[in-house]
Amino acid sequence: VAKLDRAIVKDELVIKTWQADLPEWGLPLLPGEQFTAQLKVDAPVNLSHGWQIEIAIIEPAPENFLEAMLEKGPHEAWVDFDLLGLPLTVRGREPGERWQPLGMAGHTQTVQDFFINKKIPAHLRDRWPLVIHKKEIVWVTGKRPSEVFKLTSHTRRILQLKLVR
């Protein structure tokens, strides 16, 4: 029988084995598992731990936007605004949900498998924020945007998605 320890972190009770690490409490997580919010320009969505998701429209797209996009860190994603619309929704994953991560043209993957591949701990997966357009995932926040809405040489307007603290 494994020896268990417990800790109270903020308003969460964590029960773990001695060998297990405490969760990453500074991550931008949904305030609750059933959380859903509309994401609009000038109306950021508040997440846990002081994080927000905000969006802006970059119009017209700069000439060197493909190079500029590659310089962005994991807390920012650029997608083709003309391929989607507003408002967007921020919510957690749904059972069996599939999506097409950037770089997987012609293939889809379950969100579950993506989380496993990205080593997102199981206890955080239901609170990981997803940005959604209609039923399509636009961005797994902090990880990867969708192939469906990627920037191309035809992009005229960019939707900038950012995690800010």
Short mmCIF file of C-alpha atoms in Angstrom, two decimals:
data_model
loop_
_atom_site.label_atom_id
_atom_site.label_comp_id
_atom_site.label_asym_id
_atom_site.label_seq_id
_atom_site.Cartn_x
_atom_site.Cartn_y
_atom_site.Cartn_z
CA VAL A 1 0.00 0.00 0.00
CA ALA A 2 1.41 3.36 -1.04
CA LYS A 3 1.84 5.92 1.70
CA LEU A 4 -0.34 8.97 0.98
CA ASP A 5 0.15 12.61 1.82
CA ARG A 6 -2.28 15.49 1.54
CA ALA A 7 -1.82 19.17 1.00
CA ILE A 8 -4.15 22.12 0.78
CA VAL A 9 -3.08 24.54 -1.94
CA LYS A 10 -5.29 27.62 -2.13
CA ASP A 11 -8.82 26.13 -2.19
CA GLU A 12 -7.81 22.70 -3.54
CA LEU A 13 -7.18 19.54 -1.54
CA VAL A 14 -4.52 17.34 -3.15
CA ILE A 15 -4.05 13.74 -2.10
CA LYS A 16 -0.92 12.16 -3.53
CA THR A 17 1.72 9.55 -2.93
CA TRP A 18 4.99 10.72 -1.38
CA GLN A 19 6.77 10.30 -4.71
CA ALA A 20 4.28 12.40 -6.72
CA ASP A 21 4.87 16.09 -7.38
CA LEU A 22 2.24 18.68 -6.59
CA PRO A 23 0.38 20.01 -9.63
CA GLU A 24 1.50 23.06 -11.58
CA TRP A 25 -0.65 25.65 -9.81
CA GLY A 26 0.68 28.60 -11.80
CA LEU A 27 -0.75 27.32 -15.09
CA PRO A 28 -3.51 29.16 -16.96
CA LEU A 29 -6.37 26.76 -16.20
CA LEU A 30 -10.13 27.08 -16.44
CA PRO A 31 -11.74 28.23 -13.18
CA GLY A 32 -13.80 25.00 -13.18
CA GLU A 33 -14.32 21.86 -15.27
CA GLN A 34 -17.68 23.01 -16.68
CA PHE A 35 -16.50 26.59 -17.37
CA THR A 36 -17.51 28.17 -20.70
CA ALA A 37 -17.09 31.81 -21.77
CA GLN A 38 -17.31 33.91 -24.91
CA LEU A 39 -14.04 35.45 -26.11
CA LYS A 40 -14.34 38.78 -27.92
CA VAL A 41 -12.04 41.66 -28.82
CA ASP A 42 -11.71 43.93 -25.75
CA ALA A 43 -13.39 41.28 -23.59
CA PRO A 44 -10.71 38.86 -22.32
CA VAL A 45 -11.62 35.65 -20.53
CA ASN A 46 -10.31 35.33 -16.97
CA LEU A 47 -8.63 32.05 -16.09
CA SER A 48 -7.15 30.74 -12.85
CA HIS A 49 -3.94 32.00 -11.26
CA GLY A 50 -4.20 35.53 -12.65
CA TRP A 51 -4.14 34.52 -16.33
CA GLN A 52 -6.37 35.83 -19.13
CA ILE A 53 -6.93 34.92 -22.76
CA GLU A 54 -7.24 37.96 -24.98
CA ILE A 55 -7.58 38.46 -28.72
CA ALA A 56 -6.81 41.20 -31.21
CA ILE A 57 -7.23 41.53 -34.96
CA ILE A 58 -4.13 42.49 -36.91
CA GLU A 59 -5.30 44.17 -40.10
CA PRO A 60 -3.81 44.25 -42.62
CA ALA A 61 -1.46 41.34 -42.04
CA PRO A 62 2.18 42.51 -42.06
CA GLU A 63 4.20 41.49 -45.10
CA ASN A 64 6.56 39.31 -43.04
CA PHE A 65 3.86 37.74 -40.85
CA LEU A 66 4.95 34.13 -41.50
CA GLU A 67 8.41 34.87 -40.11
CA ALA A 68 7.01 37.00 -37.28
CA MET A 69 4.64 34.21 -36.26
CA LEU A 70 7.54 31.79 -35.83
CA GLU A 71 9.11 34.12 -33.26
CA LYS A 72 6.07 33.97 -30.98
CA GLY A 73 6.32 31.96 -27.79
CA PRO A 74 3.85 29.35 -26.52
CA HIS A 75 1.63 32.00 -24.93
CA GLU A 76 0.67 33.47 -28.29
CA ALA A 77 -0.89 32.03 -31.43
CA TRP A 78 -1.78 33.64 -34.75
CA VAL A 79 -4.54 32.24 -36.95
CA ASP A 80 -6.27 33.38 -40.14
CA PHE A 81 -9.16 35.59 -39.02
CA ASP A 82 -10.99 35.24 -42.35
CA LEU A 83 -11.34 31.46 -41.80
CA LEU A 84 -13.32 31.90 -38.59
CA GLY A 85 -15.48 34.48 -36.91
CA LEU A 86 -16.29 36.02 -33.57
CA PRO A 87 -17.14 35.40 -30.88
CA LEU A 88 -15.00 32.46 -29.95
CA THR A 89 -15.67 30.19 -26.99
CA VAL A 90 -13.28 29.16 -24.25
CA ARG A 91 -14.07 25.80 -22.67
CA GLY A 92 -12.52 22.50 -21.66
CA ARG A 93 -12.33 19.33 -23.69
CA GLU A 94 -15.29 17.13 -24.52
CA PRO A 95 -15.16 13.31 -24.41
CA GLY A 96 -13.71 11.84 -27.61
CA GLU A 97 -13.12 15.26 -29.14
CA ARG A 98 -10.82 15.33 -32.17
CA TRP A 99 -8.86 18.14 -33.74
CA GLN A 100 -6.16 18.85 -36.30
CA PRO A 101 -3.01 20.26 -34.65
CA LEU A 102 -0.81 22.57 -36.70
CA GLY A 103 1.50 20.44 -38.82
CA MET A 104 -0.93 17.50 -39.13
CA ALA A 105 -2.45 18.36 -42.51
CA GLY A 106 -4.98 15.73 -43.51
CA HIS A 107 -4.94 13.99 -40.10
CA THR A 108 -6.78 14.45 -36.85
CA GLN A 109 -5.94 13.46 -33.31
CA THR A 110 -7.96 13.14 -30.14
CA VAL A 111 -7.44 15.91 -27.63
CA GLN A 112 -6.73 13.14 -25.12
CA ASP A 113 -3.82 11.82 -27.21
CA PHE A 114 -2.51 15.35 -27.76
CA PHE A 115 -2.53 15.97 -23.98
CA ILE A 116 -0.71 12.68 -23.39
CA ASN A 117 1.91 13.52 -26.05
CA LYS A 118 2.41 16.98 -24.52
CA LYS A 119 2.69 15.40 -21.05
CA ILE A 120 -0.15 17.41 -19.55
CA PRO A 121 -0.93 15.71 -16.22
CA ALA A 122 -4.21 13.79 -16.22
CA HIS A 123 -5.65 15.80 -13.31
CA LEU A 124 -5.25 19.06 -15.30
CA ARG A 125 -6.65 17.95 -18.67
CA ASP A 126 -10.32 18.75 -17.96
CA ARG A 127 -9.35 22.28 -16.90
CA TRP A 128 -7.00 23.01 -19.82
CA PRO A 129 -8.51 25.91 -21.84
CA LEU A 130 -9.39 25.37 -25.48
CA VAL A 131 -10.38 28.21 -27.82
CA ILE A 132 -13.25 27.06 -30.04
CA HIS A 133 -14.93 28.35 -33.20
CA LYS A 134 -18.29 26.65 -33.65
CA LYS A 135 -17.26 23.01 -32.94
CA GLU A 136 -13.66 23.32 -34.17
CA ILE A 137 -10.66 23.79 -31.87
CA VAL A 138 -8.71 26.91 -32.84
CA TRP A 139 -6.02 26.77 -30.13
CA VAL A 140 -5.03 24.45 -27.32
CA THR A 141 -3.82 27.32 -25.18
CA GLY A 142 -0.12 27.50 -24.65
CA LYS A 143 0.49 24.44 -26.80
CA ARG A 144 -0.53 24.62 -30.46
CA PRO A 145 -2.99 26.25 -32.86
CA SER A 146 -5.09 24.32 -35.37
CA GLU A 147 -3.98 23.38 -38.87
CA VAL A 148 -7.49 24.35 -40.06
CA PHE A 149 -6.97 28.05 -39.29
CA LYS A 150 -3.24 28.37 -40.01
CA LEU A 151 -1.71 31.39 -41.68
CA THR A 152 -0.94 31.08 -45.38
CA SER A 153 0.25 33.36 -48.15
CA HIS A 154 -3.45 34.18 -48.72
CA THR A 155 -3.98 35.49 -45.16
CA ARG A 156 -5.15 39.10 -45.09
CA ARG A 157 -6.23 39.49 -41.44
CA ILE A 158 -4.68 37.79 -38.42
CA LEU A 159 -6.41 36.87 -35.19
CA GLN A 160 -3.85 37.13 -32.40
CA LEU A 161 -4.61 34.93 -29.38
CA LYS A 162 -2.61 35.58 -26.21
CA LEU A 163 -2.28 34.24 -22.71
CA VAL A 164 -1.36 37.11 -20.41
CA ARG A 165 -0.77 37.26 -16.69
#
